[in-house]
């Protein structure tokens, strides 16, 4: 017997935490995550896929919950040695995380596309959800700033998000193809969820892969988005500043405008109750609930609220 199938478009921390709650509410094998790869980066000759790895580490319990990325308690002996040997090593890769990257590098070098390397890593970490990169093709986010155009990790990590964002360019997007399984998952899901991730640099690059936005739009009635903006702020990351500097309203209304063609429902936080009418005026149903994922209970609560907003009842008894 299979339960409802859910496909989730996800970036890093917010999406991973939502997926963690969802996989406690539904059998994880019925969940497919379609994950942003625009942040991917090749330091030290390795392929780092931060959003995929944040999902892998969050769902396997290895995550450093405070930072939201990397492995809890990881050491940095390899990186320190690289620095002693003259490498700037500004991108932090812990020793345990480095181990995952060595395994991924071996899989990719043997000819596996990113999607099958990811499936292998997920299986080896005993994850049951289906974890898909949005695309196997190179798609890289570049950020236009007053200091020039920067690759995403130079903007995000090296320069600490200090530059005002004037534009976002997705290199390679025109020829990127959805990874195997993505369009099938979107077409056959009972519910599609757009996780509370940055609409511009996490969800944007997924929807921009030719074929994905139209596949979600074709399932608009079955798609529920969760606003990552709560009370005029992003819970994590630069979404608020980025929306503002690119001329979007920093509220669930601004989010609803970006998603109005792909989702029929937006879940927004109680503190934004006053925005519900303006969201609905855009033709998007507003569901108001507590969206802040405090602790594992908060992740599960949000997952249940989203399943309910999507018209699905949870087969698993409501937990804490
Ligand atoms: N974020 C940082 O702020 N500094 C880092 O040195 C850093 C290293 C890193 C390594 C692996 C990984 O999976 C994520 C890492 N992140 C780091 C986070 C990452 O850059 C961002 O969280 C995402 O790209 C934004 O979604």
Short mmCIF file of C-alpha atoms and ligand atoms in Angstrom, two decimals:
data_model
loop_
_atom_site.label_atom_id
_atom_site.label_comp_id
_atom_site.label_asym_id
_atom_site.label_seq_id
_atom_site.Cartn_x
_atom_site.Cartn_y
_atom_site.Cartn_z
CA UNK A 1 0.00 0.00 0.00
CA UNK A 2 1.45 3.37 -0.91
CA UNK A 3 0.44 6.59 0.74
CA UNK A 4 0.35 10.01 -0.84
CA UNK A 5 3.43 10.97 -2.80
CA UNK A 6 4.95 14.34 -2.10
CA UNK A 7 7.57 16.19 -4.16
CA UNK A 8 9.41 19.04 -2.45
CA UNK A 9 11.42 21.78 -4.15
CA UNK A 10 14.18 22.60 -1.69
CA UNK A 11 17.18 24.76 -1.06
CA UNK A 12 19.46 24.25 1.95
CA UNK A 13 18.61 24.78 5.60
CA UNK A 14 14.87 25.66 5.49
CA UNK A 15 14.10 22.98 2.92
CA UNK A 16 16.14 20.35 4.75
CA UNK A 17 14.40 21.05 8.05
CA UNK A 18 11.01 20.90 6.37
CA UNK A 19 11.93 17.57 4.73
CA UNK A 20 13.07 16.25 8.11
CA UNK A 21 9.63 17.00 9.57
CA UNK A 22 7.85 15.64 6.51
CA UNK A 23 9.76 12.35 6.62
CA UNK A 24 8.61 11.93 10.21
CA UNK A 25 4.99 12.38 9.10
CA UNK A 26 5.02 10.25 5.94
CA UNK A 27 7.01 7.18 4.88
CA UNK A 28 10.21 8.76 3.55
CA UNK A 29 10.10 6.50 0.49
CA UNK A 30 7.03 8.46 -0.67
CA UNK A 31 8.94 11.75 -0.56
CA UNK A 32 11.04 13.11 -3.44
CA UNK A 33 13.23 16.16 -2.86
CA UNK A 34 14.20 18.22 -5.93
CA UNK A 35 17.14 20.28 -4.77
CA UNK A 36 18.91 23.43 -5.93
CA UNK A 37 22.39 23.01 -7.39
CA UNK A 38 23.04 26.66 -8.29
CA UNK A 39 25.26 27.00 -5.19
CA UNK A 40 27.47 24.08 -6.26
CA UNK A 41 31.12 24.82 -6.17
CA UNK A 42 34.38 23.09 -7.00
CA UNK A 43 36.96 23.98 -4.33
CA UNK A 44 40.08 21.84 -4.08
CA UNK A 45 39.02 19.94 -7.19
CA UNK A 46 36.00 18.49 -5.35
CA UNK A 47 32.32 18.89 -6.14
CA UNK A 48 30.56 20.54 -3.21
CA UNK A 49 26.77 20.59 -3.48
CA UNK A 50 25.81 22.50 -0.32
CA UNK A 51 22.04 22.17 -0.59
CA UNK A 52 22.09 18.44 -1.38
CA UNK A 53 24.57 17.93 1.45
CA UNK A 54 22.49 19.93 3.91
CA UNK A 55 19.56 17.63 3.13
CA UNK A 56 21.78 14.53 3.41
CA UNK A 57 23.22 15.66 6.76
CA UNK A 58 19.94 16.92 8.22
CA UNK A 59 18.04 13.73 7.43
CA UNK A 60 20.87 11.46 8.57
CA UNK A 61 21.25 13.35 11.85
CA UNK A 62 24.86 14.34 11.14
CA UNK A 63 24.10 18.03 10.61
CA UNK A 64 25.62 20.83 12.65
CA UNK A 65 22.22 22.20 13.60
CA UNK A 66 23.47 25.54 14.80
CA UNK A 67 25.25 26.45 11.56
CA UNK A 68 22.71 24.60 9.43
CA UNK A 69 25.43 23.08 7.24
CA UNK A 70 28.34 20.67 7.64
CA UNK A 71 28.76 17.88 10.17
CA UNK A 72 28.29 18.43 13.93
CA UNK A 73 31.56 18.36 15.84
CA UNK A 74 33.64 18.15 12.67
CA UNK A 75 37.34 18.96 12.90
CA UNK A 76 39.40 20.87 10.34
CA UNK A 77 42.80 19.24 10.41
CA UNK A 78 42.96 18.81 6.63
CA UNK A 79 42.00 22.43 6.04
CA UNK A 80 44.52 23.69 8.61
CA UNK A 81 47.25 21.72 6.88
CA UNK A 82 46.21 23.20 3.53
CA UNK A 83 46.50 26.67 5.08
CA UNK A 84 49.93 25.86 6.54
CA UNK A 85 50.95 24.85 3.04
CA UNK A 86 49.89 28.20 1.63
CA UNK A 87 46.36 27.58 0.37
CA UNK A 88 43.93 30.32 1.37
CA UNK A 89 41.28 27.66 2.09
CA UNK A 90 38.50 30.21 2.70
CA UNK A 91 35.78 27.66 2.07
CA UNK A 92 35.48 25.58 5.22
CA UNK A 93 35.33 21.82 4.67
CA UNK A 94 35.56 19.74 7.82
CA UNK A 95 37.41 16.44 7.90
CA UNK A 96 34.27 14.28 8.00
CA UNK A 97 32.60 16.39 5.30
CA UNK A 98 35.76 16.03 3.26
CA UNK A 99 35.25 12.27 3.45
CA UNK A 100 31.84 12.62 1.79
CA UNK A 101 33.40 14.80 -0.87
CA UNK A 102 36.12 12.24 -1.58
CA UNK A 103 33.42 9.57 -2.01
CA UNK A 104 31.39 11.87 -4.29
CA UNK A 105 34.49 12.74 -6.31
CA UNK A 106 35.20 9.05 -6.88
CA UNK A 107 31.62 8.43 -8.04
CA UNK A 108 31.69 11.42 -10.39
CA UNK A 109 35.13 10.50 -11.71
CA UNK A 110 33.86 7.01 -12.51
CA UNK A 111 31.34 8.70 -14.83
CA UNK A 112 28.25 8.79 -12.62
CA UNK A 113 26.07 11.87 -13.11
CA UNK A 114 25.38 13.95 -10.00
CA UNK A 115 21.92 12.38 -9.62
CA UNK A 116 23.23 8.84 -9.36
CA UNK A 117 26.18 9.89 -7.17
CA UNK A 118 23.60 11.56 -4.90
CA UNK A 119 21.37 8.47 -4.84
CA UNK A 120 24.39 6.36 -3.88
CA UNK A 121 25.40 8.71 -1.05
CA UNK A 122 21.81 8.88 0.22
CA UNK A 123 21.58 5.08 0.22
CA UNK A 124 24.89 4.73 2.02
CA UNK A 125 23.62 7.16 4.66
CA UNK A 126 20.51 4.96 4.98
CA UNK A 127 18.11 7.64 3.75
CA UNK A 128 14.87 6.42 2.26
CA UNK A 129 13.67 9.60 0.60
CA UNK A 130 14.42 10.12 -3.07
CA UNK A 131 16.96 12.92 -3.31
CA UNK A 132 17.36 14.48 -6.75
CA UNK A 133 19.42 17.43 -7.94
CA UNK A 134 17.25 19.69 -10.09
CA UNK A 135 19.66 18.99 -12.95
CA UNK A 136 22.78 16.95 -13.70
CA UNK A 137 24.00 19.69 -16.00
CA UNK A 138 26.27 22.51 -14.79
CA UNK A 139 24.02 25.33 -13.55
CA UNK A 140 25.75 27.98 -11.46
CA UNK A 141 24.31 31.03 -9.76
CA UNK A 142 26.20 34.32 -10.22
CA UNK A 143 25.34 37.43 -8.27
CA UNK A 144 25.65 40.92 -9.73
CA UNK A 145 27.03 43.38 -7.17
CA UNK A 146 28.73 46.78 -7.14
CA UNK A 147 32.00 44.83 -6.78
CA UNK A 148 31.25 43.06 -10.07
CA UNK A 149 29.66 39.73 -10.81
CA UNK A 150 30.56 37.12 -8.20
CA UNK A 151 30.14 33.37 -8.22
CA UNK A 152 27.69 32.39 -5.50
CA UNK A 153 30.11 31.10 -2.86
CA UNK A 154 32.42 34.09 -3.32
CA UNK A 155 29.41 36.32 -2.63
CA UNK A 156 28.06 34.13 0.18
CA UNK A 157 31.07 32.78 2.05
CA UNK A 158 34.18 34.64 0.99
CA UNK A 159 32.63 38.12 1.11
CA UNK A 160 30.08 37.24 3.80
CA UNK A 161 27.00 38.50 1.86
CA UNK A 162 28.14 42.09 2.39
CA UNK A 163 27.44 43.19 -1.19
CA UNK A 164 24.03 44.51 -2.21
CA UNK A 165 22.65 42.18 -4.86
CA UNK A 166 21.84 43.94 -8.15
CA UNK A 167 21.00 40.87 -10.18
CA UNK A 168 21.10 37.10 -10.33
CA UNK A 169 22.33 35.18 -13.38
CA UNK A 170 22.05 31.44 -13.76
CA UNK A 171 24.96 30.30 -15.87
CA UNK A 172 24.18 27.22 -17.97
CA UNK A 173 20.44 27.35 -17.34
CA UNK A 174 19.41 27.59 -21.01
CA UNK A 175 20.81 24.15 -21.78
CA UNK A 176 20.21 22.48 -18.41
CA UNK A 177 17.83 19.54 -18.44
CA UNK A 178 15.81 18.28 -15.49
CA UNK A 179 17.66 15.38 -13.82
CA UNK A 180 16.20 11.92 -14.45
CA UNK A 181 13.11 11.43 -12.31
CA UNK A 182 12.37 15.11 -11.68
CA UNK A 183 9.54 15.59 -14.19
CA UNK A 184 8.03 12.19 -13.32
CA UNK A 185 8.06 13.05 -9.62
CA UNK A 186 6.39 16.42 -10.26
CA UNK A 187 3.84 14.90 -12.62
CA UNK A 188 2.84 12.05 -10.33
CA UNK A 189 3.01 13.69 -6.90
CA UNK A 190 -0.23 14.07 -4.97
CA UNK A 191 1.25 17.24 -3.52
CA UNK A 192 4.11 19.49 -4.59
CA UNK A 193 5.63 21.64 -1.87
CA UNK A 194 7.84 24.67 -2.40
CA UNK A 195 9.84 24.63 0.81
CA UNK A 196 10.57 27.76 2.88
CA UNK A 197 13.79 28.46 0.98
CA UNK A 198 15.07 31.62 -0.73
CA UNK A 199 12.77 32.21 -3.74
CA UNK A 200 15.50 33.91 -5.77
CA UNK A 201 18.60 31.80 -5.25
CA UNK A 202 17.29 28.47 -3.97
CA UNK A 203 13.89 27.86 -5.58
CA UNK A 204 14.54 30.21 -8.53
CA UNK A 205 17.32 28.09 -10.05
CA UNK A 206 15.19 24.92 -9.74
CA UNK A 207 12.18 26.50 -11.47
CA UNK A 208 14.45 28.02 -14.12
CA UNK A 209 15.59 24.64 -15.45
CA UNK A 210 13.68 24.40 -18.74
CA UNK A 211 10.63 22.20 -18.23
CA UNK A 212 10.45 22.41 -14.44
CA UNK A 213 8.49 25.65 -14.01
CA UNK A 214 5.90 24.55 -16.57
CA UNK A 215 5.68 21.10 -14.94
CA UNK A 216 4.90 22.71 -11.57
CA UNK A 217 2.52 25.24 -13.15
CA UNK A 218 0.64 22.33 -14.74
CA UNK A 219 0.12 21.02 -11.18
CA UNK A 220 -0.60 24.44 -9.69
CA UNK A 221 -3.75 23.27 -7.88
CA UNK A 222 -1.71 20.59 -6.11
CA UNK A 223 1.18 22.91 -5.20
CA UNK A 224 1.63 24.54 -1.79
CA UNK A 225 4.46 27.00 -1.10
CA UNK A 226 5.67 28.00 2.34
CA UNK A 227 6.75 31.62 2.80
CA UNK A 228 10.39 31.87 3.93
CA UNK A 229 9.71 35.47 4.94
CA UNK A 230 8.24 35.83 8.43
CA UNK A 231 7.57 39.23 9.94
CA UNK A 232 9.62 40.99 7.25
CA UNK A 233 12.70 38.84 7.82
CA UNK A 234 14.21 35.62 6.55
CA UNK A 235 14.81 33.09 9.30
CA UNK A 236 18.17 32.24 7.78
CA UNK A 237 20.31 33.63 4.98
CA UNK A 238 20.12 36.72 2.81
CA UNK A 239 16.61 36.35 1.34
CA UNK A 240 15.17 39.52 2.90
CA UNK A 241 18.01 41.83 1.82
CA UNK A 242 18.10 40.21 -1.60
CA UNK A 243 14.35 40.55 -2.21
CA UNK A 244 14.55 44.21 -1.14
CA UNK A 245 17.52 45.12 -3.28
CA UNK A 246 15.94 43.45 -6.31
CA UNK A 247 12.71 45.43 -5.84
CA UNK A 248 10.44 42.76 -4.37
CA UNK A 249 8.22 43.28 -1.38
CA UNK A 250 9.76 41.61 1.69
CA UNK A 251 6.60 39.85 2.85
CA UNK A 252 4.50 36.82 1.94
CA UNK A 253 2.89 39.07 -0.69
CA UNK A 254 6.24 39.48 -2.45
CA UNK A 255 6.71 35.71 -2.24
CA UNK A 256 3.20 35.08 -3.60
CA UNK A 257 3.91 37.35 -6.58
CA UNK A 258 6.98 35.27 -7.45
CA UNK A 259 5.03 32.01 -7.18
CA UNK A 260 1.49 32.96 -8.29
CA UNK A 261 1.83 31.01 -11.56
CA UNK A 262 3.06 27.82 -9.88
CA UNK A 263 1.16 27.47 -6.60
CA UNK A 264 -2.51 27.74 -5.67
CA UNK A 265 -1.76 27.94 -1.94
CA UNK A 266 0.76 29.84 0.19
CA UNK A 267 1.34 28.94 3.83
CA UNK A 268 2.32 32.00 5.83
CA UNK A 269 3.09 32.65 9.45
CA UNK A 270 0.63 33.91 12.03
CA UNK A 271 2.63 37.12 12.46
CA UNK A 272 1.86 37.86 8.78
CA UNK A 273 -1.88 37.31 9.15
CA UNK A 274 -2.41 40.90 7.99
CA UNK A 275 -0.97 40.01 4.57
CA UNK A 276 -3.40 37.14 3.89
CA UNK A 277 -5.95 39.26 2.03
CA UNK A 278 -3.30 40.74 -0.29
CA UNK A 279 -1.99 37.24 -1.02
CA UNK A 280 -5.50 36.08 -1.88
CA UNK A 281 -6.00 39.12 -4.11
CA UNK A 282 -3.21 37.63 -6.26
CA UNK A 283 -5.30 34.48 -6.73
CA UNK A 284 -3.29 32.46 -4.21
CA UNK A 285 -5.12 30.91 -1.25
CA UNK A 286 -3.50 31.96 2.03
CA UNK A 287 -3.22 29.46 4.88
CA UNK A 288 -2.06 31.05 8.12
CA UNK A 289 -0.30 28.92 10.72
CA UNK A 290 2.81 28.78 12.87
CA UNK A 291 5.62 28.24 10.36
CA UNK A 292 8.75 28.70 12.46
CA UNK A 293 10.35 25.28 12.83
CA UNK A 294 11.48 25.32 16.45
CA UNK A 295 12.89 21.91 17.32
CA UNK A 296 11.84 18.66 15.71
CA UNK A 297 8.28 19.20 16.92
CA UNK A 298 8.12 22.45 14.96
CA UNK A 299 9.35 20.73 11.80
CA UNK A 300 6.66 18.06 12.14
CA UNK A 301 3.99 20.63 12.91
CA UNK A 302 4.79 22.60 9.77
CA UNK A 303 4.84 19.41 7.70
CA UNK A 304 1.38 18.48 9.00
CA UNK A 305 0.05 21.97 8.31
CA UNK A 306 1.35 21.82 4.74
CA UNK A 307 -0.11 18.34 4.15
CA UNK A 308 -3.42 19.61 5.44
CA UNK A 309 -3.20 22.75 3.29
CA UNK A 310 -2.64 20.44 0.33
CA UNK A 311 -5.71 18.39 1.20
CA UNK A 312 -3.75 15.33 2.35
CA UNK A 313 -4.39 13.65 5.62
CA UNK A 314 -1.40 12.22 7.46
CA UNK A 315 -1.40 8.45 7.69
CA UNK A 316 0.88 8.72 10.75
CA UNK A 317 -0.75 9.67 14.03
CA UNK A 318 -0.10 13.28 15.01
CA UNK A 319 3.00 13.34 17.16
CA UNK A 320 4.52 16.10 19.27
N1 LIG B 1 28.96 28.54 4.66
C1 LIG B 1 29.78 29.48 5.18
O1 LIG B 1 29.30 30.54 5.60
N2 LIG B 1 31.14 29.27 5.23
C2 LIG B 1 31.72 28.15 4.78
O2 LIG B 1 32.95 28.03 4.82
C3 LIG B 1 30.86 27.11 4.28
C4 LIG B 1 31.35 25.88 3.86
C5 LIG B 1 30.46 24.88 3.45
C6 LIG B 1 30.91 23.60 3.13
C7 LIG B 1 30.05 22.60 2.77
C8 LIG B 1 28.68 22.87 2.72
O3 LIG B 1 27.81 21.90 2.38
C9 LIG B 1 28.20 24.13 3.02
C10 LIG B 1 29.08 25.15 3.40
N3 LIG B 1 28.61 26.41 3.73
C11 LIG B 1 29.47 27.36 4.23
C12 LIG B 1 27.21 26.76 3.56
C13 LIG B 1 26.89 27.12 2.13
O4 LIG B 1 27.82 27.93 1.52
C14 LIG B 1 25.55 27.86 2.09
O5 LIG B 1 24.78 27.54 3.19
C15 LIG B 1 24.70 27.51 0.94
O6 LIG B 1 25.33 27.47 -0.27
C16 LIG B 1 23.49 28.46 0.88
O7 LIG B 1 22.34 27.70 0.69
#
